[in-house]
Amino acid sequence: MNVYDSARMADVLAPLGYQPVDDAAAADLIILNTCHIREKAAEKVYSDLGRLQLLKASRGHAAERAGGPLVAVAGCVAQAEGEEILRRAPYVDMVFGPQTYHRLPEMVARVARGAGTALDTEFPPEPKFDSLPLPAAVGTALAGGEVPAVTAFLTVQEGCDKFCTFCVVPYTRGPEYSRSVAAVEAEARALVARGAAELTLLGQNVNAYHGQEEAGTVVGLAGLIRRLARIDGLARIRYTTSHPRDVDDALIACHRDEAKLMPFLHLPVQSGSDRILSAMNRGHDVAEYRRTIDRLRAARPDLALSTDIIVGFPGETDADFEATLDLVREVTFASAFSFKFSARPGTPAALLDAQVPEALKDERLQTLQALLRAQQESFNRGMVGRVLPVLFERAARHPGQIAGRTPYLQAVHAQAPAAWIGTVHDVRILAVGPNSLTAAPVGGAESGPLAAPERISA
Ligand code: 5AD
Ligand code: SF4
């Protein structure tokens, strides 16, 4: 979501003459868009700021020298630690949270005038989405020469009301909010018009989406996906991140019969122990998660899954951790993100006794990651020899090669025509490398001109 937010900040700033650059040293405005989810991410901000202070000192302050870099901290660290950032890094010009970046032009103007530092960590009554421009037409918000993206993110829902006891999101991103169907569709069409063939619908709790349609009726994520699936030129739809509690019948049906919806689902489970799930306030138990997976797989037998897992939640015993391993063995994931519990200020879990020692968390994480890695490798190996539809996204490093992704988000390299970029083509998977699959056009490159199947489906 921060990638999406950064792109929107670029869109907001474009009318002021700002364009993204690759090198911070060449920038007039540097925005650190930050994450507060775990301590490691949050601490990184201060080390990055230290480096920017040196850069800023070497180029002079904007208030004294036109063109000097303004430094801003955006995102959830800004939201959670606004005052603290200004105290620890007084050379920062702007601090603003994820709900106020539509006010960026005013902030920039104010600070550039020398009117002092801007701090904006409100949850404003006007939803920021109403004030954001549509994604810029081809090129304007992209760095020089960059090709518009074949895949794009689109935030449809923000915030969270679930209050898992370990999580800062409900505090930093605020309460759940769903954009209207019309607003989402307009943005989707703008993205497709500038070359996107795949959209990933984003939300902290994306399947809790409940947006108004033009007629005033409210639809869930399934209804939204069905609307977007009608857009010509849009080949693939994904969504992330979902909550197991909000996987409803309509969404399962959507996985069954909506060809543009990719058969790959990120469904965080966090733990395989009922005791821990309850302490986490997840609102479901292991049996319910299992049932949801069974129903999804019954609807879409080729569905692959990914998940998030936390090890070392306070009070997690060896038996709880074993239960997590058991669940992973049973479900089998095509990929997964796993984390050591990180005590976040202001969350209930940070105050629990029975914090798990760091060394034990490390040990559990290694054990879990070895299992998840083995599952991922086996999933990838299972692709060899198969024909898969790949959406090609860009030229690869080797001449004549292009790169794209399977329905399961696996990176693929293939010797194939550059004209395939931006479209879906069936390719045969030849081998599994450390970071990607290699593939060849179906029929082989020797069999005359490459037949380009124009099929756009999974
Ligand atoms: N400690 C460790 N991992 C966390 N996550 C969220 N909060 C914490 C925390 N305090 C993980 C969850 C979530 C993912 C985005 O980050 O697994 O699904
Ligand atoms: Fe955080 Fe997700 Fe739980 Fe919401 S549902 S509190 S975003 S982990």
Coordinates of C-alpha atoms and ligand atoms in Angstrom, one line a residue:
M1 CA 0.0 0.0 0.0
N2 CA 2.9 2.3 0.5
V3 CA 3.9 1.8 -3.1
Y4 CA 0.4 2.8 -4.1
D5 CA 0.5 5.8 -1.8
S6 CA 3.9 6.9 -3.1
A7 CA 2.5 6.8 -6.7
R8 CA -0.5 8.9 -5.6
M9 CA 1.9 11.4 -3.9
A10 CA 3.7 11.7 -7.2
D11 CA 0.3 12.3 -9.0
V12 CA -0.6 15.1 -6.5
L13 CA 2.8 16.7 -6.9
A14 CA 2.9 16.5 -10.7
P15 CA 0.9 19.8 -11.3
L16 CA 3.5 21.6 -9.1
G17 CA 6.2 20.5 -11.5
Y18 CA 7.6 17.6 -9.5
Q19 CA 8.7 14.4 -11.2
P20 CA 10.1 11.2 -9.6
V21 CA 13.9 10.9 -9.9
D22 CA 16.0 7.8 -9.3
D23 CA 18.7 9.5 -7.1
A24 CA 17.9 11.3 -3.8
A25 CA 21.0 13.5 -4.4
A26 CA 19.2 15.0 -7.4
A27 CA 15.9 15.6 -5.7
D28 CA 14.3 18.9 -4.6
L29 CA 11.9 17.1 -2.3
I30 CA 12.6 13.8 -0.6
I31 CA 9.7 11.9 0.9
L32 CA 10.3 8.9 3.1
N33 CA 7.1 6.9 3.0
T34 CA 7.3 4.8 6.2
C35 CA 6.0 1.6 7.7
H36 CA 5.3 1.1 11.4
I37 CA 4.2 -2.5 11.4
R38 CA 7.3 -3.9 13.1
E39 CA 10.0 -2.2 15.1
K40 CA 12.7 -2.9 12.5
A41 CA 10.8 -1.0 9.8
A42 CA 10.2 1.9 12.0
E43 CA 13.8 2.2 13.2
K44 CA 15.0 2.3 9.6
V45 CA 13.4 5.7 9.3
Y46 CA 15.8 7.3 11.7
S47 CA 18.9 5.8 10.1
D48 CA 17.7 7.0 6.7
L49 CA 17.0 10.4 8.1
G50 CA 20.6 10.6 9.4
R51 CA 21.9 10.1 5.9
L52 CA 19.5 12.7 4.5
Q53 CA 20.6 15.2 7.0
L54 CA 24.1 15.0 5.6
L55 CA 22.8 15.3 2.1
K56 CA 20.7 18.3 3.1
A57 CA 23.6 20.0 4.8
S58 CA 25.8 19.5 1.7
R59 CA 23.2 21.2 -0.5
G60 CA 21.8 23.9 1.8
H61 CA 18.3 24.3 3.2
A62 CA 15.5 25.1 0.8
A63 CA 14.5 28.1 3.0
E64 CA 17.9 29.6 2.4
R65 CA 18.7 28.3 -1.1
A66 CA 16.2 27.8 -3.8
G67 CA 16.2 24.2 -5.1
G68 CA 17.7 22.7 -1.9
P69 CA 16.0 19.4 -0.9
L70 CA 12.9 19.5 1.3
V71 CA 12.7 16.4 3.5
A72 CA 9.4 14.9 4.4
V73 CA 8.4 11.8 6.5
A74 CA 5.1 10.3 5.4
G75 CA 3.2 7.1 6.2
C76 CA 2.5 5.3 9.5
V77 CA 5.7 6.1 11.4
A78 CA 4.8 9.8 10.7
Q79 CA 1.3 9.1 12.0
A80 CA 2.5 7.4 15.1
E81 CA 5.6 9.4 16.0
G82 CA 5.0 12.8 14.4
E83 CA 6.3 15.0 17.3
E84 CA 9.1 12.5 18.1
I85 CA 10.4 12.7 14.5
L86 CA 10.6 16.5 14.6
R87 CA 12.3 16.3 18.0
R88 CA 14.9 13.7 16.9
A89 CA 15.3 15.1 13.4
P90 CA 14.6 18.8 13.5
Y91 CA 15.9 19.3 9.9
V92 CA 12.8 17.5 8.7
D93 CA 10.5 19.9 6.9
M94 CA 7.2 18.0 6.7
V95 CA 5.6 15.1 8.6
F96 CA 2.3 13.8 7.5
G97 CA 0.3 10.6 8.0
P98 CA -1.3 8.3 5.4
Q99 CA -4.7 10.1 5.5
T100 CA -3.4 13.6 4.7
Y101 CA -1.1 13.3 1.7
H102 CA -3.8 14.9 -0.6
R103 CA -2.8 18.1 1.3
L104 CA 0.8 17.8 0.1
P105 CA 0.7 20.7 -2.3
E106 CA -0.4 23.1 0.5
M107 CA 2.3 21.7 2.8
V108 CA 5.0 22.1 0.2
A109 CA 3.9 25.6 -0.6
R110 CA 3.9 26.6 3.0
V111 CA 7.3 25.1 3.8
A112 CA 8.9 26.5 0.6
R113 CA 7.6 30.0 1.7
G114 CA 9.7 29.5 4.8
A115 CA 6.5 29.4 7.0
G116 CA 8.0 26.7 9.2
T117 CA 7.7 23.0 9.5
A118 CA 4.4 21.2 8.6
L119 CA 3.0 18.5 10.8
D120 CA -0.3 16.9 9.7
T121 CA -1.3 13.7 11.4
E122 CA -5.1 14.3 11.4
F123 CA -7.8 11.9 10.3
P124 CA -9.5 14.6 8.2
P125 CA -13.3 14.5 7.8
E126 CA -12.9 14.7 4.0
P127 CA -11.7 11.4 2.6
K128 CA -8.4 12.0 0.9
F129 CA -9.5 9.9 -2.1
D130 CA -12.1 12.6 -3.1
S131 CA -9.2 15.1 -3.4
L132 CA -6.8 12.9 -5.3
P133 CA -6.4 13.3 -9.1
L134 CA -6.9 10.2 -11.3
P135 CA -3.5 8.5 -12.0
A136 CA -1.6 10.6 -14.4
A137 CA -1.8 9.9 -18.1
V138 CA 1.1 8.0 -19.6
G139 CA 4.4 9.3 -18.7
T140 CA 3.6 12.4 -16.6
A141 CA 4.2 11.0 -13.2
L142 CA 6.9 8.5 -14.3
A143 CA 10.6 9.1 -14.1
G144 CA 12.1 10.0 -17.4
G145 CA 11.8 7.3 -20.0
E146 CA 10.2 4.8 -17.7
V147 CA 7.6 2.5 -19.4
P148 CA 4.2 2.6 -17.8
A149 CA 3.5 -0.3 -15.5
V150 CA 1.8 -3.4 -16.9
T151 CA 0.6 -4.2 -13.3
A152 CA -0.7 -1.6 -11.0
F153 CA -2.0 -1.3 -7.4
L154 CA -5.4 0.3 -6.6
T155 CA -6.4 1.0 -3.1
V156 CA -10.1 0.2 -2.7
Q157 CA -10.3 0.0 1.1
E158 CA -8.3 1.4 3.9
G159 CA -8.0 1.1 7.7
C160 CA -9.1 -1.6 10.0
D161 CA -11.6 -2.2 12.8
K162 CA -10.4 -5.6 13.7
F163 CA -7.9 -4.7 16.4
C164 CA -5.7 -7.8 16.4
T165 CA -3.9 -7.3 19.7
F166 CA -0.4 -7.2 18.0
C167 CA -1.2 -4.7 15.3
V168 CA -0.8 -1.0 14.9
V169 CA -2.8 -0.6 11.7
P170 CA -6.1 0.4 13.4
Y171 CA -4.3 3.2 15.1
T172 CA -2.1 4.4 12.2
R173 CA -4.4 3.9 9.2
G174 CA -7.6 4.6 11.2
P175 CA -11.1 3.0 10.9
E176 CA -12.3 1.0 7.9
Y177 CA -13.2 3.0 4.9
S178 CA -14.3 1.7 1.5
R179 CA -14.2 3.9 -1.7
S180 CA -17.2 4.0 -3.9
V181 CA -17.5 1.5 -6.8
A182 CA -17.6 4.4 -9.3
A183 CA -14.4 6.0 -7.9
V184 CA -12.6 2.6 -8.0
E185 CA -13.8 1.9 -11.5
A186 CA -12.8 5.4 -12.8
E187 CA -9.3 4.8 -11.4
A188 CA -9.2 1.3 -12.8
R189 CA -10.1 2.6 -16.2
A190 CA -7.5 5.3 -16.0
L191 CA -4.8 2.7 -15.1
V192 CA -5.9 0.4 -17.9
A193 CA -5.9 3.3 -20.4
R194 CA -2.3 3.9 -19.5
G195 CA -1.2 0.3 -20.0
A196 CA -2.1 -1.7 -16.9
A197 CA -3.2 -5.2 -17.8
E198 CA -3.3 -6.4 -14.1
L199 CA -4.8 -4.6 -11.1
T200 CA -4.1 -5.6 -7.5
L201 CA -6.9 -4.3 -5.3
L202 CA -5.5 -3.1 -2.0
G203 CA -6.8 -2.7 1.5
Q204 CA -5.5 -3.5 5.0
N205 CA -8.7 -5.6 5.1
V206 CA -9.6 -5.7 1.5
N207 CA -12.3 -8.3 1.7
A208 CA -14.2 -6.3 4.3
Y209 CA -14.8 -3.9 1.4
H210 CA -18.3 -2.6 1.2
G211 CA -18.6 0.2 -1.3
Q212 CA -21.6 2.1 -2.6
E213 CA -22.7 1.6 -6.2
E214 CA -24.2 4.4 -8.2
A215 CA -27.7 3.3 -7.3
G216 CA -26.9 3.5 -3.6
T217 CA -26.7 -0.2 -3.1
V218 CA -23.7 -1.5 -1.2
V219 CA -21.5 -4.3 -2.7
G220 CA -18.8 -6.4 -1.2
L221 CA -15.4 -7.2 -2.8
A222 CA -17.0 -9.9 -5.0
G223 CA -19.4 -7.3 -6.5
L224 CA -16.5 -4.9 -7.1
I225 CA -14.4 -7.6 -8.8
R226 CA -17.3 -8.5 -11.1
R227 CA -17.7 -4.8 -12.1
L228 CA -14.0 -4.4 -12.8
A229 CA -13.8 -7.7 -14.7
R230 CA -15.9 -6.1 -17.4
I231 CA -13.2 -3.6 -18.3
D232 CA -11.7 -4.4 -21.7
G233 CA -8.0 -4.7 -21.7
L234 CA -7.8 -5.7 -18.1
A235 CA -6.6 -9.2 -18.0
R236 CA -6.0 -10.0 -14.4
I237 CA -7.4 -9.0 -11.0
R238 CA -5.8 -9.8 -7.6
Y239 CA -6.6 -8.5 -4.2
T240 CA -4.7 -8.3 -0.9
T241 CA -4.7 -8.5 2.1
S242 CA -7.7 -10.5 3.2
H243 CA -9.0 -11.5 6.6
P244 CA -10.2 -15.1 7.0
R245 CA -13.4 -13.8 8.7
D246 CA -14.4 -11.8 5.7
V247 CA -14.2 -14.6 3.1
D248 CA -17.9 -14.8 2.2
D249 CA -19.9 -17.0 -0.2
A250 CA -19.9 -14.3 -2.9
L251 CA -16.2 -14.1 -2.9
I252 CA -15.8 -17.9 -3.1
A253 CA -18.2 -17.9 -6.0
C254 CA -16.2 -15.2 -7.6
H255 CA -13.1 -17.4 -7.4
R256 CA -15.1 -20.2 -9.0
D257 CA -16.4 -18.4 -12.0
E258 CA -14.5 -15.1 -12.6
A259 CA -11.8 -16.0 -15.1
K260 CA -9.9 -12.7 -14.6
L261 CA -9.6 -13.3 -10.9
M262 CA -6.2 -15.0 -10.3
P263 CA -6.2 -18.4 -8.5
F264 CA -3.8 -17.2 -5.9
L265 CA -4.9 -15.9 -2.5
H266 CA -3.0 -14.3 0.3
L267 CA -4.9 -15.3 3.5
P268 CA -3.0 -14.5 6.7
V269 CA -3.5 -17.0 9.4
Q270 CA -0.9 -15.7 11.9
S271 CA -0.9 -18.8 14.1
G272 CA -2.1 -22.5 14.1
S273 CA -3.0 -22.5 17.7
D274 CA -6.5 -21.7 18.9
R275 CA -5.2 -20.4 22.2
I276 CA -2.9 -17.9 20.4
L277 CA -5.5 -16.9 17.8
S278 CA -7.8 -16.1 20.6
A279 CA -5.1 -14.0 22.4
M280 CA -4.5 -12.3 19.1
N281 CA -8.2 -11.4 18.9
R282 CA -8.3 -12.8 15.4
G283 CA -12.0 -13.7 15.7
H284 CA -11.7 -17.2 14.2
D285 CA -10.1 -20.5 15.1
V286 CA -8.0 -23.0 13.2
A287 CA -11.0 -25.2 12.2
E288 CA -12.7 -22.2 10.7
Y289 CA -9.6 -21.3 8.7
R290 CA -9.3 -24.8 7.5
R291 CA -13.0 -24.9 6.4
T292 CA -12.6 -21.6 4.5
I293 CA -9.6 -23.1 2.6
D294 CA -11.5 -26.2 1.9
R295 CA -14.4 -24.2 0.4
L296 CA -12.1 -22.1 -1.6
R297 CA -10.3 -25.1 -3.0
A298 CA -13.6 -26.8 -3.8
A299 CA -14.6 -23.8 -5.8
R300 CA -11.3 -23.3 -7.5
P301 CA -9.2 -26.5 -7.4
D302 CA -6.1 -24.8 -8.9
L303 CA -6.1 -22.2 -6.1
A304 CA -2.7 -21.6 -4.5
L305 CA -2.3 -19.9 -1.1
S306 CA 0.0 -17.7 0.7
T307 CA -0.1 -16.5 4.2
D308 CA 1.4 -14.4 7.1
I309 CA 2.5 -16.1 10.3
I310 CA 3.8 -14.5 13.5
V311 CA 6.1 -16.6 15.8
G312 CA 6.7 -15.8 19.4
F313 CA 3.5 -14.0 20.2
P314 CA 3.5 -13.6 24.0
G315 CA 2.6 -16.8 25.8
E316 CA 3.3 -19.0 22.7
T317 CA 4.5 -22.4 24.0
D318 CA 6.3 -25.2 22.1
A319 CA 2.9 -26.9 21.7
D320 CA 1.4 -23.7 20.2
F321 CA 4.3 -23.4 17.8
E322 CA 4.0 -27.1 16.8
A323 CA 0.3 -26.5 16.1
T324 CA 1.4 -23.8 13.6
L325 CA 3.8 -26.1 11.9
D326 CA 1.0 -28.8 11.7
L327 CA -1.3 -26.3 10.1
V328 CA 1.3 -25.3 7.6
R329 CA 2.0 -28.9 6.8
E330 CA -1.6 -29.6 6.3
V331 CA -2.6 -26.6 4.2
T332 CA 0.7 -26.2 2.2
F333 CA 1.5 -22.7 1.0
A334 CA 2.9 -21.7 -2.3
S335 CA 4.6 -18.8 -0.5
A336 CA 4.4 -17.1 2.9
F337 CA 5.7 -14.2 5.0
S338 CA 6.7 -15.0 8.5
F339 CA 7.8 -12.7 11.3
K340 CA 9.0 -12.6 14.8
F341 CA 6.5 -10.9 17.1
S342 CA 7.5 -7.3 17.5
A343 CA 6.0 -5.5 20.5
R344 CA 4.4 -2.3 19.1
P345 CA 3.8 0.7 21.4
G346 CA 0.1 1.2 22.2
T347 CA -1.0 -2.3 21.2
P348 CA -2.4 -4.7 23.9
A349 CA 0.0 -7.5 23.1
A350 CA 3.0 -5.3 23.9
L351 CA 1.8 -5.2 27.5
L352 CA 1.3 -8.9 28.0
D353 CA 3.6 -10.8 30.4
A354 CA 5.2 -13.9 29.0
Q355 CA 7.0 -12.2 26.2
V356 CA 8.9 -14.9 24.3
P357 CA 12.7 -14.6 24.5
E358 CA 14.4 -13.3 21.4
A359 CA 16.6 -16.5 20.9
L360 CA 13.5 -18.7 21.0
K361 CA 11.7 -16.5 18.5
D362 CA 14.8 -16.8 16.2
E363 CA 14.8 -20.5 16.5
R364 CA 11.1 -20.9 15.8
L365 CA 11.3 -18.5 12.8
Q366 CA 14.1 -20.5 11.3
T367 CA 12.2 -23.8 11.8
L368 CA 9.1 -22.3 10.2
Q369 CA 10.9 -20.7 7.4
A370 CA 12.7 -23.9 6.5
L371 CA 9.3 -25.6 6.2
L372 CA 7.8 -22.8 4.2
R373 CA 10.8 -22.6 1.9
A374 CA 10.5 -26.4 1.2
Q375 CA 6.8 -26.0 0.4
Q376 CA 7.5 -23.0 -1.9
E377 CA 10.3 -25.0 -3.7
S378 CA 8.1 -28.0 -4.2
F379 CA 5.3 -25.8 -5.5
N380 CA 7.7 -24.2 -8.0
R381 CA 9.1 -27.5 -9.1
G382 CA 5.6 -28.7 -9.7
M383 CA 5.3 -26.2 -12.5
V384 CA 8.1 -27.7 -14.6
G385 CA 6.6 -29.1 -17.9
R386 CA 3.3 -27.3 -17.4
V387 CA 1.9 -24.7 -19.8
L388 CA 1.0 -21.6 -17.9
P389 CA -0.5 -18.2 -18.9
V390 CA 2.1 -15.5 -18.2
L391 CA 1.5 -11.8 -18.1
F392 CA 4.7 -10.3 -19.5
E393 CA 5.7 -7.1 -17.8
R394 CA 9.1 -5.9 -19.0
A395 CA 12.3 -6.7 -20.9
A396 CA 14.7 -8.9 -18.9
R397 CA 18.4 -8.3 -18.4
H398 CA 19.5 -10.8 -21.1
P399 CA 18.9 -9.7 -24.7
G400 CA 15.8 -11.3 -26.3
Q401 CA 14.4 -12.3 -22.9
I402 CA 11.3 -10.9 -21.4
A403 CA 10.0 -11.2 -17.8
G404 CA 6.5 -11.7 -16.4
R405 CA 4.5 -13.6 -13.9
T406 CA 2.3 -16.7 -13.7
P407 CA -1.2 -16.6 -12.1
Y408 CA 0.6 -17.6 -8.9
L409 CA 2.9 -14.5 -9.0
Q410 CA 6.0 -16.6 -9.8
A411 CA 8.5 -14.6 -11.8
V412 CA 9.1 -16.0 -15.2
H413 CA 11.8 -15.4 -17.8
A414 CA 11.3 -16.4 -21.4
Q415 CA 13.0 -16.0 -24.8
A416 CA 10.1 -14.4 -26.5
P417 CA 9.1 -11.3 -28.6
A418 CA 9.2 -8.0 -26.8
A419 CA 5.8 -7.3 -28.4
W420 CA 4.4 -9.7 -25.9
I421 CA 5.0 -7.2 -23.0
G422 CA 1.7 -6.1 -21.6
T423 CA -0.2 -9.2 -22.7
V424 CA -0.8 -12.8 -21.5
H425 CA 0.7 -15.7 -23.3
D426 CA 0.9 -19.4 -22.7
V427 CA 4.4 -20.6 -22.1
R428 CA 5.9 -23.9 -21.1
I429 CA 7.8 -23.9 -17.9
L430 CA 11.3 -25.5 -18.5
A431 CA 13.1 -25.1 -15.2
V432 CA 13.2 -23.6 -11.8
G433 CA 16.0 -21.1 -10.9
P434 CA 16.7 -19.6 -7.6
N435 CA 14.6 -16.5 -8.2
S436 CA 12.4 -17.3 -11.2
L437 CA 11.1 -19.9 -13.6
T438 CA 12.4 -20.1 -17.1
A439 CA 9.9 -20.8 -19.9
A440 CA 9.6 -21.0 -23.6
P441 CA 6.8 -20.1 -26.0
V442 CA 4.5 -23.1 -26.5
G443 CA 5.5 -24.9 -29.7
G444 CA 9.1 -23.9 -29.4
A445 CA 11.0 -21.0 -30.9
E446 CA 12.1 -23.1 -33.9
S447 CA 8.6 -23.8 -35.1
G448 CA 8.4 -20.8 -37.4
P449 CA 7.0 -17.4 -36.5
L450 CA 6.0 -17.3 -32.8
A451 CA 2.3 -17.8 -32.6
A452 CA 1.0 -15.3 -30.1
P453 CA -2.1 -16.7 -28.5
E454 CA -4.3 -13.6 -27.9
R455 CA -6.1 -15.4 -25.1
I456 CA -6.5 -13.2 -22.2
S457 CA -7.4 -15.5 -19.3
A458 CA -6.0 -17.6 -16.6
Ligands
5AD1 N1 4.9 -8.2 15.1 C1 5.1 -9.1 14.0 N2 4.5 -9.2 12.9 C2 3.4 -8.3 12.8 N3 2.5 -8.2 11.8 C3 1.7 -7.2 12.1 N4 2.0 -6.7 13.3 C4 3.0 -7.4 13.8 C5 3.8 -7.4 14.9 N5 3.5 -6.5 16.0 C6 2.5 -9.0 10.6 C7 1.2 -9.8 10.5 C8 0.5 -9.1 9.3 C9 1.7 -8.6 8.5 C10 1.3 -7.5 7.5 O1 2.6 -8.2 9.4 O2 1.5 -11.1 10.1 O3 -0.4 -10.0 8.6
SF4_2 FE1 -3.9 -5.5 11.7 FE2 -4.9 -7.1 9.8 FE3 -5.6 -7.5 12.3 FE4 -6.4 -5.3 11.0 S1 -6.9 -7.5 10.6 S2 -5.6 -5.4 13.1 S3 -4.7 -4.9 9.7 S4 -3.5 -7.8 11.4

